[in-house]
CSV table of C-alpha atoms in Angstrom, one decimal:
chain,number,residue,atom,x,y,z
M,1,MET,CA,-0.3,-44.2,18.1
M,2,TRP,CA,0.3,-41.8,21.0
M,3,VAL,CA,2.2,-39.4,18.8
M,4,THR,CA,-0.7,-39.3,16.4
M,5,LEU,CA,-3.2,-38.6,19.3
M,6,ILE,CA,-0.9,-35.9,20.6
M,7,VAL,CA,-0.7,-34.3,17.2
M,8,ILE,CA,-4.5,-34.4,16.8
M,9,TYR,CA,-4.9,-33.0,20.2
M,10,LEU,CA,-2.6,-30.1,19.5
M,11,LEU,CA,-4.3,-29.4,16.2
M,12,VAL,CA,-7.7,-29.3,17.9
M,13,LEU,CA,-6.3,-27.0,20.6
M,14,VAL,CA,-4.7,-24.6,18.1
M,15,ASN,CA,-7.9,-24.5,16.0
M,16,GLY,CA,-9.9,-23.9,19.2
M,17,LEU,CA,-7.6,-21.0,20.1
M,18,LEU,CA,-7.9,-19.5,16.6
M,19,VAL,CA,-11.7,-19.7,16.8
M,20,LEU,CA,-11.8,-18.1,20.3
M,21,THR,CA,-9.4,-15.4,19.1
M,22,THR,CA,-11.5,-14.7,16.1
M,23,VAL,CA,-14.7,-14.5,18.2
M,24,GLU,CA,-13.0,-12.2,20.6
M,25,LEU,CA,-11.8,-9.9,17.9
M,26,LYS,CA,-15.3,-9.7,16.4
M,27,LEU,CA,-16.8,-9.0,19.8
M,28,SER,CA,-14.1,-6.3,20.4
M,29,ASP,CA,-14.9,-4.7,17.1
M,30,ARG,CA,-18.6,-4.7,17.9
M,31,ARG,CA,-18.0,-3.2,21.3
M,32,ARG,CA,-15.8,-0.5,19.8
M,33,TYR,CA,-18.4,0.2,17.1
M,34,LYS,CA,-21.1,0.5,19.7
M,35,LYS,CA,-19.0,2.8,21.8
M,36,TYR,CA,-18.2,4.9,18.7
M,37,GLN,CA,-21.9,5.2,17.8
M,38,GLN,CA,-22.8,6.2,21.3
M,39,MET,CA,-20.1,8.8,21.4
M,40,TYR,CA,-21.2,10.1,18.0
M,41,GLN,CA,-24.8,10.4,19.1
M,42,ARG,CA,-23.8,12.1,22.3
M,43,MET,CA,-21.5,14.6,20.7
M,44,LEU,CA,-23.6,15.5,17.7
M,45,PRO,CA,-26.2,17.7,19.4
M,46,GLN,CA,-23.6,19.3,21.6
M,47,LEU,CA,-21.4,20.2,18.6
M,48,GLN,CA,-24.4,21.5,16.6
M,49,ALA,CA,-25.4,23.7,19.6
M,50,TYR,CA,-21.8,24.9,19.9
M,51,VAL,CA,-21.4,26.0,16.3
M,52,ASN,CA,-24.8,27.8,16.6
M,53,ASN,CA,-23.6,29.6,19.7
M,54,GLN,CA,-26.2,27.9,21.8
M,55,VAL,CA,-24.1,26.1,24.4
M,56,GLN,CA,-21.7,27.2,27.1
M,57,ASP,CA,-20.6,23.8,28.5
M,58,THR,CA,-18.1,22.3,26.0
M,59,LYS,CA,-16.8,19.4,28.2
M,60,THR,CA,-18.5,16.8,26.0
M,61,ILE,CA,-16.9,18.0,22.9
M,62,MET,CA,-13.6,19.5,24.2
M,63,TYR,CA,-10.4,17.6,23.3
M,64,ASP,CA,-9.2,15.3,26.0
M,65,GLY,CA,-6.7,13.0,24.3
M,66,ASP,CA,-9.1,10.2,23.6
M,67,GLU,CA,-8.3,9.0,20.0
M,68,MET,CA,-11.8,7.8,19.4
M,69,LYS,CA,-13.3,11.1,20.5
M,70,THR,CA,-10.9,12.9,18.1
M,71,GLN,CA,-12.0,10.5,15.3
M,72,VAL,CA,-15.7,11.1,16.1
M,73,MET,CA,-15.2,14.9,16.1
M,74,LEU,CA,-13.5,15.0,12.7
M,75,GLU,CA,-16.2,12.8,11.2
M,76,LEU,CA,-18.9,15.0,12.6
M,77,LEU,CA,-17.2,18.1,11.2
M,78,GLN,CA,-16.8,16.5,7.8
M,79,GLY,CA,-20.3,15.0,7.7
M,80,SER,CA,-23.3,15.8,9.9
M,81,VAL,CA,-22.2,19.3,10.9
M,82,LYS,CA,-22.0,21.4,7.7
M,83,LEU,CA,-19.0,23.7,8.0
M,84,ASP,CA,-16.7,25.3,5.5
M,85,PRO,CA,-13.0,24.8,5.9
M,86,ILE,CA,-12.4,28.1,7.8
M,87,GLN,CA,-15.2,27.3,10.3
M,88,MET,CA,-13.9,23.8,10.7
M,89,ARG,CA,-10.4,25.1,11.5
M,90,GLN,CA,-11.8,27.6,14.0
M,91,VAL,CA,-13.8,24.9,15.8
M,92,CYS,CA,-10.8,22.5,16.0
M,93,GLU,CA,-8.5,25.3,17.3
M,94,ALA,CA,-11.1,26.6,19.8
M,95,LEU,CA,-11.9,23.1,21.2
M,96,GLY,CA,-8.2,22.2,21.6
M,97,TYR,CA,-8.0,19.5,18.9
M,98,VAL,CA,-5.2,21.1,17.0
M,99,GLU,CA,-3.0,21.8,20.0
M,100,GLY,CA,-3.8,18.3,21.4
M,101,VAL,CA,-2.8,16.4,18.3
M,102,LEU,CA,0.3,18.6,17.9
M,103,ARG,CA,1.3,17.7,21.5
M,104,LYS,CA,1.0,14.1,20.7
M,105,THR,CA,3.3,14.5,17.8
M,106,LYS,CA,5.9,16.0,20.2
M,107,ASP,CA,5.4,13.4,23.0
M,108,HIS,CA,5.4,10.4,20.6
M,109,ALA,CA,6.6,9.6,17.1
M,110,LEU,CA,4.4,11.2,14.5
M,111,GLU,CA,1.9,8.7,13.2
M,112,MET,CA,0.0,8.5,9.9
M,113,LYS,CA,-3.3,9.1,11.7
M,114,HIS,CA,-1.9,12.4,13.2
M,115,VAL,CA,-0.9,13.6,9.7
M,116,LYS,CA,-4.4,12.9,8.3
M,117,GLN,CA,-6.0,14.5,11.3
M,118,LEU,CA,-4.0,17.7,10.9
M,119,GLY,CA,-4.9,17.8,7.2
M,120,VAL,CA,-8.6,17.6,8.0
M,121,MET,CA,-8.3,20.3,10.6
M,122,ARG,CA,-6.4,22.6,8.2
M,123,SER,CA,-4.7,24.7,10.9
M,124,PRO,CA,-1.6,26.7,9.9
M,125,LYS,CA,-0.2,25.7,13.2
M,126,ALA,CA,0.5,22.3,11.8
M,127,PHE,CA,2.8,23.6,9.0
M,128,GLU,CA,6.2,23.0,10.6
M,129,VAL,CA,5.3,19.5,11.8
M,130,LEU,CA,4.1,18.4,8.4
M,131,MET,CA,7.0,20.1,6.6
M,132,SER,CA,9.4,18.0,8.7
M,133,GLN,CA,8.0,14.9,7.0
M,134,ILE,CA,8.3,15.9,3.4
M,135,GLN,CA,11.7,14.4,3.2
M,136,SER,CA,10.7,11.2,5.1
M,137,GLU,CA,12.0,7.9,3.7
M,138,ASP,CA,8.5,6.5,4.3
M,139,PHE,CA,6.8,7.4,1.0
M,140,GLU,CA,3.3,7.2,2.4
M,141,MET,CA,4.1,9.5,5.3
M,142,MET,CA,5.8,11.9,2.9
M,143,TYR,CA,2.9,11.9,0.5
M,144,GLN,CA,0.2,12.4,3.1
M,145,SER,CA,2.2,15.2,4.7
M,146,CYS,CA,2.5,16.9,1.3
M,147,TYR,CA,-1.2,16.5,0.8
M,148,ALA,CA,-2.1,17.8,4.2
M,149,ILE,CA,0.0,20.9,3.8
M,150,SER,CA,-1.8,21.7,0.5
M,151,LEU,CA,-5.0,22.1,2.5
M,152,LEU,CA,-3.6,24.6,4.9
M,153,PRO,CA,-3.8,28.4,4.5
M,154,LEU,CA,-0.2,29.3,3.8
M,155,GLU,CA,1.8,32.5,3.9
M,156,ASP,CA,3.8,33.6,0.8
M,157,THR,CA,7.1,32.5,2.3
M,158,GLN,CA,5.6,29.1,3.3
M,159,VAL,CA,4.2,28.6,-0.2
M,160,LYS,CA,7.6,29.1,-1.8
M,161,GLY,CA,9.3,26.6,0.5
M,162,TYR,CA,6.5,24.0,0.2
M,163,VAL,CA,6.3,24.2,-3.6
M,164,GLU,CA,10.1,23.7,-3.9
M,165,LYS,CA,10.0,20.6,-1.7
M,166,LEU,CA,6.9,19.3,-3.3
M,167,LEU,CA,8.5,19.4,-6.8
M,168,ALA,CA,11.5,17.6,-5.4
M,169,ALA,CA,9.5,14.9,-3.7
M,170,ASP,CA,9.1,12.8,-6.8
M,171,ILE,CA,5.3,12.3,-6.4
M,172,MET,CA,3.2,11.3,-9.4
M,173,ARG,CA,2.6,14.3,-11.7
M,174,ASP,CA,-1.2,14.3,-11.4
M,175,ARG,CA,-1.0,14.1,-7.6
M,176,THR,CA,1.4,17.1,-7.6
M,177,ILE,CA,-1.0,19.0,-9.8
M,178,GLU,CA,-3.8,18.2,-7.5
M,179,MET,CA,-1.9,19.5,-4.4
M,180,LEU,CA,-0.9,22.7,-6.2
M,181,ASN,CA,-4.5,23.2,-7.2
M,182,ASN,CA,-5.5,22.8,-3.6
M,183,LEU,CA,-3.4,25.9,-2.7
M,184,SER,CA,-5.9,28.1,-4.6
M,185,LEU,CA,-3.3,30.7,-5.4
M,186,GLU,CA,-3.7,33.7,-7.7
M,187,THR,CA,-3.1,33.0,-11.4
M,188,SER,CA,-0.1,35.4,-11.3
M,189,VAL,CA,1.5,33.4,-8.6
M,190,TYR,CA,1.3,30.1,-10.5
M,191,TRP,CA,2.6,31.9,-13.6
M,192,ARG,CA,5.7,33.1,-11.7
M,193,PHE,CA,6.4,29.5,-10.7
M,194,LEU,CA,6.0,28.5,-14.4
M,195,GLU,CA,8.5,31.2,-15.5
M,196,LYS,CA,11.0,29.9,-13.0
M,197,ALA,CA,10.4,26.2,-13.8
M,198,GLU,CA,13.8,24.5,-14.3
M,199,THR,CA,12.7,21.2,-15.9
M,200,GLU,CA,10.3,20.1,-18.6
M,201,LEU,CA,8.2,18.3,-16.0
M,202,GLU,CA,7.8,21.4,-13.9
M,203,ARG,CA,6.7,23.4,-17.0
M,204,VAL,CA,4.1,20.8,-17.7
M,205,ILE,CA,2.8,20.7,-14.1
M,206,PHE,CA,2.4,24.5,-13.9
M,207,MET,CA,0.7,24.8,-17.3
M,208,ARG,CA,-1.8,22.1,-16.2
M,209,VAL,CA,-2.3,24.0,-12.9
M,210,LEU,CA,-3.2,27.1,-15.0
M,211,GLU,CA,-5.9,25.1,-16.7
M,212,ASN,CA,-9.3,26.7,-16.0
M,213,ARG,CA,-7.6,29.6,-14.3
M,214,LEU,CA,-7.0,31.7,-17.4
M,215,ASP,CA,-9.4,34.2,-18.9
M,216,ALA,CA,-9.2,37.1,-21.3
M,217,ALA,CA,-7.7,39.3,-18.6
M,218,ASP,CA,-4.6,37.1,-18.6
M,219,ASP,CA,-3.7,38.2,-22.1
M,220,GLU,CA,0.1,38.3,-21.6
M,221,ILE,CA,0.2,34.9,-20.0
M,222,ILE,CA,-2.0,33.4,-22.7
M,223,HIS,CA,0.3,34.8,-25.4
M,224,ARG,CA,3.4,33.4,-23.7
M,225,ILE,CA,1.8,29.9,-23.5
M,226,LEU,CA,0.7,30.2,-27.1
M,227,ALA,CA,4.3,30.8,-28.0
M,228,ALA,CA,5.3,27.5,-26.2
M,229,MET,CA,2.6,25.7,-28.1
M,230,GLU,CA,3.9,26.9,-31.5
M,231,ASP,CA,7.6,26.3,-30.6
M,232,GLU,CA,8.5,23.0,-32.1
M,233,ALA,CA,11.7,23.0,-30.1
M,234,CYS,CA,9.4,22.3,-27.0
M,235,SER,CA,8.6,18.7,-26.2
M,236,LYS,CA,5.2,17.4,-27.2
M,237,GLU,CA,4.4,17.1,-23.5
M,238,VAL,CA,4.9,20.8,-23.0
M,239,ARG,CA,2.9,21.6,-26.2
M,240,ILE,CA,0.0,19.4,-25.0
M,241,ALA,CA,0.0,21.1,-21.6
M,242,SER,CA,0.0,24.5,-23.4
M,243,VAL,CA,-3.0,23.4,-25.6
M,244,VAL,CA,-5.0,22.3,-22.5
M,245,ALA,CA,-4.2,25.5,-20.6
M,246,ILE,CA,-5.0,28.1,-23.3
M,247,GLY,CA,-8.0,26.1,-24.6
M,248,SER,CA,-9.6,26.4,-21.2
M,249,SER,CA,-9.2,30.2,-21.4
M,250,LYS,CA,-11.9,30.4,-24.1
M,251,ALA,CA,-10.2,33.6,-25.4
M,252,SER,CA,-11.6,34.3,-28.9
M,253,TYR,CA,-8.2,35.0,-30.4
M,254,VAL,CA,-6.9,31.5,-29.2
M,255,LEU,CA,-9.2,29.5,-31.5
M,256,PRO,CA,-7.6,30.4,-34.9
M,257,ARG,CA,-4.1,29.8,-33.4
M,258,LEU,CA,-5.2,26.4,-32.3
M,259,LEU,CA,-6.7,25.5,-35.6
M,260,GLU,CA,-3.6,26.7,-37.4
M,261,ARG,CA,-1.4,24.7,-35.1
M,262,TYR,CA,-3.4,21.6,-35.8
M,263,LEU,CA,-2.8,21.9,-39.6
M,264,LYS,CA,1.0,22.1,-38.9
M,265,GLU,CA,1.4,19.6,-36.0
M,266,GLU,CA,3.1,16.3,-36.7
M,267,ALA,CA,2.7,14.8,-33.2
M,268,TRP,CA,-0.7,13.0,-33.1
M,269,GLU,CA,-0.8,13.5,-29.3
M,270,VAL,CA,-0.8,17.3,-29.7
M,271,ARG,CA,-3.4,17.1,-32.5
M,272,ALA,CA,-5.6,15.0,-30.2
M,273,ALA,CA,-5.3,17.6,-27.5
M,274,ILE,CA,-6.3,20.4,-29.9
M,275,ALA,CA,-9.3,18.4,-31.1
M,276,LYS,CA,-10.4,17.9,-27.5
M,277,ALA,CA,-9.9,21.6,-26.7
M,278,MET,CA,-12.4,22.5,-29.4
M,279,HIS,CA,-15.2,21.8,-26.9
M,280,HIS,CA,-14.4,25.1,-25.2
M,281,PHE,CA,-15.5,27.1,-28.2
M,282,SER,CA,-18.9,27.7,-29.7
M,283,VAL,CA,-19.8,27.4,-33.4
M,284,ASP,CA,-20.6,31.1,-33.5
M,285,GLU,CA,-16.9,32.0,-32.8
M,286,SER,CA,-15.7,30.5,-36.0
M,287,ASN,CA,-17.5,29.5,-39.2
M,288,LYS,CA,-14.5,27.2,-39.8
M,289,LEU,CA,-14.9,25.2,-36.6
M,290,ILE,CA,-17.3,22.6,-37.8
M,291,GLY,CA,-15.5,22.1,-41.1
M,292,LEU,CA,-12.2,21.6,-39.3
M,293,LEU,CA,-13.7,19.2,-36.8
M,294,LYS,CA,-15.1,17.2,-39.8
M,295,GLN,CA,-11.6,17.2,-41.3
M,296,MET,CA,-10.2,15.9,-38.0
M,297,LEU,CA,-12.4,12.8,-38.4
M,298,TYR,CA,-10.2,11.8,-41.3
M,299,ASP,CA,-7.0,12.3,-39.3
M,300,SER,CA,-4.5,9.4,-39.3
M,301,SER,CA,-4.8,9.0,-35.5
M,302,TRP,CA,-7.8,7.3,-34.0
M,303,TRP,CA,-7.6,9.5,-30.9
M,304,VAL,CA,-7.8,12.6,-32.9
M,305,ARG,CA,-10.8,11.3,-34.8
M,306,PHE,CA,-12.5,10.2,-31.6
M,307,ASN,CA,-12.0,13.5,-29.8
M,308,ALA,CA,-13.3,15.4,-32.8
M,309,ALA,CA,-16.3,13.2,-33.0
M,310,GLU,CA,-17.0,13.7,-29.3
M,311,VAL,CA,-16.8,17.5,-29.7
M,312,LEU,CA,-19.1,17.5,-32.7
M,313,ALA,CA,-21.7,15.6,-30.6
M,314,ARG,CA,-21.7,18.4,-28.1
M,315,LYS,CA,-22.2,21.2,-30.7
M,316,GLY,CA,-25.9,20.8,-31.1
M,317,LEU,CA,-27.8,20.1,-34.3
M,318,VAL,CA,-25.0,21.5,-36.5
M,319,GLY,CA,-22.6,19.0,-35.0
M,320,ILE,CA,-25.1,16.2,-35.3
M,321,ASP,CA,-25.7,17.1,-39.0
M,322,ALA,CA,-21.9,16.9,-39.6
M,323,LEU,CA,-21.7,13.5,-38.0
M,324,VAL,CA,-24.6,12.2,-40.0
M,325,ASP,CA,-22.9,13.5,-43.2
M,326,ILE,CA,-19.7,11.7,-42.3
M,327,SER,CA,-21.5,8.5,-41.3
M,328,LEU,CA,-22.8,8.3,-44.9
M,329,ASN,CA,-19.4,8.6,-46.4
M,330,ASN,CA,-18.6,5.4,-48.2
M,331,GLN,CA,-15.1,6.4,-49.1
M,332,ASP,CA,-13.7,6.2,-45.5
M,333,GLN,CA,-15.4,3.4,-43.6
M,334,HIS,CA,-13.4,4.1,-40.4
M,335,ALA,CA,-14.6,7.7,-40.2
M,336,ALA,CA,-18.2,6.6,-41.1
M,337,ASP,CA,-18.2,3.8,-38.5
M,338,LEU,CA,-16.9,6.2,-35.8
M,339,ALA,CA,-19.5,8.9,-36.7
M,340,TYR,CA,-22.3,6.3,-36.6
M,341,TYR,CA,-21.1,5.0,-33.2
M,342,ILE,CA,-21.0,8.5,-31.7
M,343,LEU,CA,-24.5,9.2,-33.0
M,344,ASP,CA,-25.8,6.0,-31.5
M,345,ALA,CA,-24.0,6.1,-28.1
M,346,ASN,CA,-23.2,9.7,-27.2
M,347,GLN,CA,-25.4,11.1,-24.5
M,348,SER,CA,-25.1,14.7,-25.8
M,349,VAL,CA,-26.7,13.6,-29.1
M,350,TYR,CA,-29.6,12.1,-27.3
M,351,GLN,CA,-30.1,15.2,-25.2
M,352,THR,CA,-29.9,17.5,-28.2
M,353,ILE,CA,-32.5,15.5,-30.1
M,354,GLN,CA,-34.8,15.3,-27.0
M,355,LYS,CA,-34.5,19.0,-26.4
M,356,THR,CA,-35.3,19.8,-30.1
M,357,GLU,CA,-38.4,17.5,-30.0
M,358,VAL,CA,-39.7,19.2,-26.9
M,359,GLU,CA,-39.2,22.7,-28.4
M,360,GLU,CA,-41.0,21.6,-31.6
M,361,VAL,CA,-44.0,20.3,-29.5
M,362,GLU,CA,-44.2,23.6,-27.6
């Protein structure tokens, strides 16, 4: 009897303590949120005045080691106060936030919040600290450091060392491509990295980074990438990346080479990439384009057919006419059904028809 009562008493006591702890945590969060909002409202007009050169007293917004204040400042710079990355960096350096956070990384162990803060501030002064974490055994710390560095303005020698370590960091391919894109280097610099690529993965990465960076002026680079696309000794991953890169160049002489490659290509993945790349080219550039896109709708691969149908839907009335023609083909029900689906569901078809109706009314 007494044992049971004691157990009940202890359970009630524990539950009571849990309730009190929960209430206290919620109250603490509310107090913190209220303090955060008050600090935000107090700093906002001061920071706006500062960036407009209208204030001399910077005490309210100057770095003082308060973590909440640093958080508020960075949120202000990213939101309410509209600044470009260079202006943001200049403000953070002038108000002591860069040096302050860097001092904390020396006095204490580098924390994730410091890495993210340095990334937001984009100061080149953070380069060495962040580079020291690229080989960290903590994957999240390593990843966030790599990302933060990609946002910094780097010197040529720093770019080389960073790219080498980034490629060796074993980060997902798409994230690596994103970080390399963040560097915003000249096309020729990315091309030099591609020429020195030692692995197939590195070749794919740099070809994908060159996507949307190539134009007719990059004639030599485009021809070299075309050669990779046509080299059957290259893996299909490299050929796909080359199709994506040169397709985005929109160079007129690229189109016939892509169409010729399609007719020879055995890998459906590469054919699908070629079909998708057709959206970069206008019908005026080749009288064979619509005909070949229609031919692609009878490809053995569903993805090739789908990509071709999507491109036709974006080619105006001539593309819609081609889809209508295929949708009426009783000999290939799969192609007909796909064409009908695209005509019914694709937004580009709707926009083209709507635009045509408006023009006819006018």
